Each structure stands twice: as C-alpha cells, then as structure tokens.
Rosetta silent file (secondary structure, phi, psi, omega in degrees, C-alpha in Angstrom):
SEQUENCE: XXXXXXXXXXXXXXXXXXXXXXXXXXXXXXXXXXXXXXXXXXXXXXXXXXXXXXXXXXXXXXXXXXXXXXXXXXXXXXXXXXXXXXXXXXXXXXXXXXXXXXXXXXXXXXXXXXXXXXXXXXXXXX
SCORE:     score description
SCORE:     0.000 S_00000001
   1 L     0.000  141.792 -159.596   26.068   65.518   99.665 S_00000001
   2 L   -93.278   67.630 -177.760   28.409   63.524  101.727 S_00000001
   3 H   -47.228  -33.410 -178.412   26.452   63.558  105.197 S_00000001
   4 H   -88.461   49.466  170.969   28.358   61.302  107.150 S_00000001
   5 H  -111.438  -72.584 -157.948   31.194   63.578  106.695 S_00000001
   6 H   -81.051   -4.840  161.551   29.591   66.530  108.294 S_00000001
   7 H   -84.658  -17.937  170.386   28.033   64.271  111.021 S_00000001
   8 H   -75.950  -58.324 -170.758   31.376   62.841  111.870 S_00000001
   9 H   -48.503  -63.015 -178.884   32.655   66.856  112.255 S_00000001
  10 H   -51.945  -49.882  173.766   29.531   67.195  114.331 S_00000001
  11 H   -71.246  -21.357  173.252   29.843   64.606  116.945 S_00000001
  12 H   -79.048  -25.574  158.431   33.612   65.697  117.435 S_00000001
  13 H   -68.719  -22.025  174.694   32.546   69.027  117.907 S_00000001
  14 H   -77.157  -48.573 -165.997   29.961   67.709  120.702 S_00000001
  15 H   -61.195  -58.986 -158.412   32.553   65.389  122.179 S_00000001
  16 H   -55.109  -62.006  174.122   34.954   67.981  122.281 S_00000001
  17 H   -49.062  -80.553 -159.047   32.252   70.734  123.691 S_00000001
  18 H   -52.010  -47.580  168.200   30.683   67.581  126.377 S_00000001
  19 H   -36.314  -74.897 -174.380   34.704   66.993  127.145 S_00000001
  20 H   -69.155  -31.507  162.670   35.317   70.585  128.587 S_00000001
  21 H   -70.593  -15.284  163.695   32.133   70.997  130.265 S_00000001
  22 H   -55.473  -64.214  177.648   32.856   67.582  132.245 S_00000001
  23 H   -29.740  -64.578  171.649   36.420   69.112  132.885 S_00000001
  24 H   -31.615  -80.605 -129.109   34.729   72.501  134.141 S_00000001
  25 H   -91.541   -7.511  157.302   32.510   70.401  136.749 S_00000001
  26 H   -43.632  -84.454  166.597   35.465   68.235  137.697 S_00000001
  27 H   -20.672  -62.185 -164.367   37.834   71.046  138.315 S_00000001
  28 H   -66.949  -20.137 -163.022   34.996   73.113  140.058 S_00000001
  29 H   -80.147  -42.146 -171.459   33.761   70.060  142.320 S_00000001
  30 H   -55.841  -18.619 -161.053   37.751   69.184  143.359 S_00000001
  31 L  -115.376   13.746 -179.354   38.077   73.103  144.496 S_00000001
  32 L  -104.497    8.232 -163.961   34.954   73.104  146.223 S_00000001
  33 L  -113.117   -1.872 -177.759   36.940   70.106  148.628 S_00000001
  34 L  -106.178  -52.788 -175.031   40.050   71.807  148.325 S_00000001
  35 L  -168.900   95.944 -168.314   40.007   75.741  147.762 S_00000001
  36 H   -37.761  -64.995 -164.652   36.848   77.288  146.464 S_00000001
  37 H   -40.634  -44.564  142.819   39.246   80.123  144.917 S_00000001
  38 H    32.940  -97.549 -169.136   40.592   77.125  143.089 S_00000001
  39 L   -41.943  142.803  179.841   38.163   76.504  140.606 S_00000001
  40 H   -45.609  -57.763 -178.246   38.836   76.711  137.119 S_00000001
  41 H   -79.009   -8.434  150.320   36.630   79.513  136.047 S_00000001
  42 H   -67.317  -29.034 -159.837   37.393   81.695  139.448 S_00000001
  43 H   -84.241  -71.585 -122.890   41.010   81.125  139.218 S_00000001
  44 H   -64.280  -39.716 -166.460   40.593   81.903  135.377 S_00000001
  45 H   -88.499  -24.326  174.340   38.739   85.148  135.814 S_00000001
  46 H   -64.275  -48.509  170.424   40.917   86.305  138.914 S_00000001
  47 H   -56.955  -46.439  152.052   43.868   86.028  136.464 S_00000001
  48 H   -25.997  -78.010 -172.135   41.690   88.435  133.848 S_00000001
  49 H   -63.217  -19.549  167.428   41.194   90.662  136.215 S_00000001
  50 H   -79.986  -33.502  143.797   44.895   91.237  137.281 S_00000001
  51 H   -22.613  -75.174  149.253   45.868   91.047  133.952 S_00000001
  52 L    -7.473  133.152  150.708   43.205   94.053  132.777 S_00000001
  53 L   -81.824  142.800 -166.777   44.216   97.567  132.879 S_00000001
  54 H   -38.327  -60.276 -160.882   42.650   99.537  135.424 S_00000001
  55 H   -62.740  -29.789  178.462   40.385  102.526  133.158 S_00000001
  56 H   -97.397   -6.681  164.514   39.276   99.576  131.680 S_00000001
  57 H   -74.135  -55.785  176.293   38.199   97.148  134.369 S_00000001
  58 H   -69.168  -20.467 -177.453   36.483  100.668  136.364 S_00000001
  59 H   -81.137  -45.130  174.284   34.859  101.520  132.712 S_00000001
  60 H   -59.782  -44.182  172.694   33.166   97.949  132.914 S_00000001
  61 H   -47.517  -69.296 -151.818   32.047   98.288  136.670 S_00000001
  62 H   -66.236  -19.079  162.116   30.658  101.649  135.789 S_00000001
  63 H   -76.094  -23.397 -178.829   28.677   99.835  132.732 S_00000001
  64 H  -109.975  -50.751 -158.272   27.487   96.338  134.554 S_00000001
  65 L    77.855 -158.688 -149.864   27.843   97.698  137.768 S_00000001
  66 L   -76.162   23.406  174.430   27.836   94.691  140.719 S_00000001
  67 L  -107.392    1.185  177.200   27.390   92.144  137.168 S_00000001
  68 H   -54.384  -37.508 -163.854   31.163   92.682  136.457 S_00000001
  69 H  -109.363  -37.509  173.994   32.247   89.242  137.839 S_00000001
  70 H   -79.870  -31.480 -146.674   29.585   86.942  136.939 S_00000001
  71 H   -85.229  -46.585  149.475   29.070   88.288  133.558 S_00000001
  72 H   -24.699  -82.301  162.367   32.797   87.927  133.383 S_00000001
  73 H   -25.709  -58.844  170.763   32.652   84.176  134.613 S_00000001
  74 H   -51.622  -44.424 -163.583   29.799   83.758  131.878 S_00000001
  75 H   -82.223  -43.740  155.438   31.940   85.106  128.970 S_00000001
  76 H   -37.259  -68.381  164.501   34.567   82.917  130.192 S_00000001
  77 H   -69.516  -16.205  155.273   32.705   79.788  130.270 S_00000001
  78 H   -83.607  -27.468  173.451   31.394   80.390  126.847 S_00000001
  79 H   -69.876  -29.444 -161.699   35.124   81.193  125.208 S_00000001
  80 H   -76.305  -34.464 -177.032   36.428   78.057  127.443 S_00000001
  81 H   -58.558  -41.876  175.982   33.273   75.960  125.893 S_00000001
  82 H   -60.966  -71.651 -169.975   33.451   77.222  122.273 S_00000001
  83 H   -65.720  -15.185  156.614   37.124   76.642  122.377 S_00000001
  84 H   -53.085  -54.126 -165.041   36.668   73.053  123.815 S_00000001
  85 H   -60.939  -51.020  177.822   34.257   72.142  121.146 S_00000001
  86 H   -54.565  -18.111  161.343   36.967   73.368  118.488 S_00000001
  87 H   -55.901  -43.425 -158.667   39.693   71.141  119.909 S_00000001
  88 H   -66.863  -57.459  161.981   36.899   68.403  119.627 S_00000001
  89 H   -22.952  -69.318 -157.298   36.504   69.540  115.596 S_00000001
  90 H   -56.887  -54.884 -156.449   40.610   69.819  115.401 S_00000001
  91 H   -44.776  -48.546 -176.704   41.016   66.532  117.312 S_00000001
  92 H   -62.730   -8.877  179.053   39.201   64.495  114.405 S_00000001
  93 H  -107.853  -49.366 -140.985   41.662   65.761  111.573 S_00000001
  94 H  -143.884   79.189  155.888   44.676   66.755  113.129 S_00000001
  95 H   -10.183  -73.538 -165.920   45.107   64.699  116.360 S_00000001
  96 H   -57.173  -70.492 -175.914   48.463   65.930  117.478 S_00000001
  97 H   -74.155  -29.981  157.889   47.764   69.759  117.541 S_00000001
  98 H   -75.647  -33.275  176.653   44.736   68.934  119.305 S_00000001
  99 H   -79.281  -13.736  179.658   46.317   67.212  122.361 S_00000001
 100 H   -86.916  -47.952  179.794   48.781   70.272  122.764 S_00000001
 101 H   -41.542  -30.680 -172.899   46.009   72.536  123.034 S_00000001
 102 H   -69.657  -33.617  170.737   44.481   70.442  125.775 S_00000001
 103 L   -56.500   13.298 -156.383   48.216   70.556  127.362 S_00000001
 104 L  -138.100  -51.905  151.438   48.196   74.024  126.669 S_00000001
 105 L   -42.435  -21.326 -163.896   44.298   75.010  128.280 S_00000001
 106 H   -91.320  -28.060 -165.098   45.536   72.869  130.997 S_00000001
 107 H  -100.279    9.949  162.528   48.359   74.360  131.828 S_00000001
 108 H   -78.570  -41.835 -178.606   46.673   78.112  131.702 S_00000001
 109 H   -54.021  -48.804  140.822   44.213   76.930  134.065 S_00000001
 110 H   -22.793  -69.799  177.699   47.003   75.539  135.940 S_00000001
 111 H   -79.313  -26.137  166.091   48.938   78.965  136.070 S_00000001
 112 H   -53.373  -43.483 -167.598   45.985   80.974  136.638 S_00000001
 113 H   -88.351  -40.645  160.766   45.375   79.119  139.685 S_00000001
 114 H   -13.347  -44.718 -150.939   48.956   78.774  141.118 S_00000001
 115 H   -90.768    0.921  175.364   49.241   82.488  140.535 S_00000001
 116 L   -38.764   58.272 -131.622   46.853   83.581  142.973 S_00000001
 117 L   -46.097  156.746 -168.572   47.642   85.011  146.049 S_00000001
 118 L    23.509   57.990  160.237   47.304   82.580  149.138 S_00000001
 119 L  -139.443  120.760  163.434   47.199   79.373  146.620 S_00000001
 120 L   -60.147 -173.620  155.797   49.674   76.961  146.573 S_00000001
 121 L   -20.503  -75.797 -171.473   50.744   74.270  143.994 S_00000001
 122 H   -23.363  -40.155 -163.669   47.690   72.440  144.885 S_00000001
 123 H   -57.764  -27.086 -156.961   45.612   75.254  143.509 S_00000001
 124 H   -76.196  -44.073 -163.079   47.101   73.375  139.743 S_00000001
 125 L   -47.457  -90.508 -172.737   44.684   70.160  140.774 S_00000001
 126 L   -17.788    0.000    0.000   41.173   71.584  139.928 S_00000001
C-alpha cells in the first residue's frame, strides 16, 4: 500500500480544514472591531434565517426552543469546516477548481454580510 499517497491527501485535508478555521477567527476577530453582526458565521446564519420559510423556521423553535440560533451557528461551522477541509483535499489534485471555491465561499460570506440590514459594504471585510 502506497502510504505516502494517502498521507499527502491527509495533510491537504488538514491544511485545508486548519485554513478555514484561521479564516473563521480572522473574519470573527475583524467584526468584533468593526460590526459584531459582521462576523462570518452571524452574517452567515442571519442570511439562513431570511432565506428559510417560515412553518419551517417556527417548527425548529418549537423543537430546540431558545437553541435555534446557536445550534444553527454550530451546524454552520461544521458544514463551513467540512467544506474547507474538502477544498484542502480538491486543492492537492485539481488546483484551479479549488481556488474558485475559495472565491466562491468568499464571496457568499461576503453577500451574506452586505445583505443585512444596517450593514454596509464594510460588512464584506470580516
């Protein structure tokens, strides 16, 4: 068995995973000096939630109750982590398609927070 194959796969899936959670605490520290609301994974979840149809946003309340928004937040930061580390995977074969996704995460993150009511531009840094 060819180990340093699947050990190469492995550390690009770590970089890739270690990559987005840096990003996350980047994002979150710039929005705690700019606009709390900001932050990647608030702006991220606020965009969810507008997004959402009602019966189903009150059918989750009535199931978590007052755990609707962190456990939200939580499920969110594991699909943004999971999907970091698979860029990190992608990045080592197929370079190219990996760099749009990061353009592509960046610029959701981006529109989530822009789209926000009383957020500017700015809101795009974090």
């Amino acid at each position: 068995m060819n180990t340093a194959h699947a050990d190469s796969s492995r550390a690009w899936t770590l970089a890739g995973l270690l990559a987005t959670l840096a990003g996350l605490g980047v994002g979150h520290l710039a929005a705690a000096f700019a606009a709390p609301r900001a932050a990647p994974l608030s702006a991220l979840s606020d965009a969810v939630i507008a997004v959402v149809p009602l019966e189903v946003s009150h059918w989750f309340i009535e199931l978590v109750g007052t755990l609707d928004k962190p456990l939200l937040i939580a499920g969110l930061a594991v699909g943004v982590a999971v999907a970091g580390a698979g860029i990190g995977r992608l990045r080592r074969t197929r370079p190219w398609p990996a760099r749009a996704a990061v353009v592509g995460f960046a610029l959701i993150g981006a529109a989530a927070a822009v789209t926000r009511p009383g957020l500017g531009a700015a809101a795009a840094v974090p």
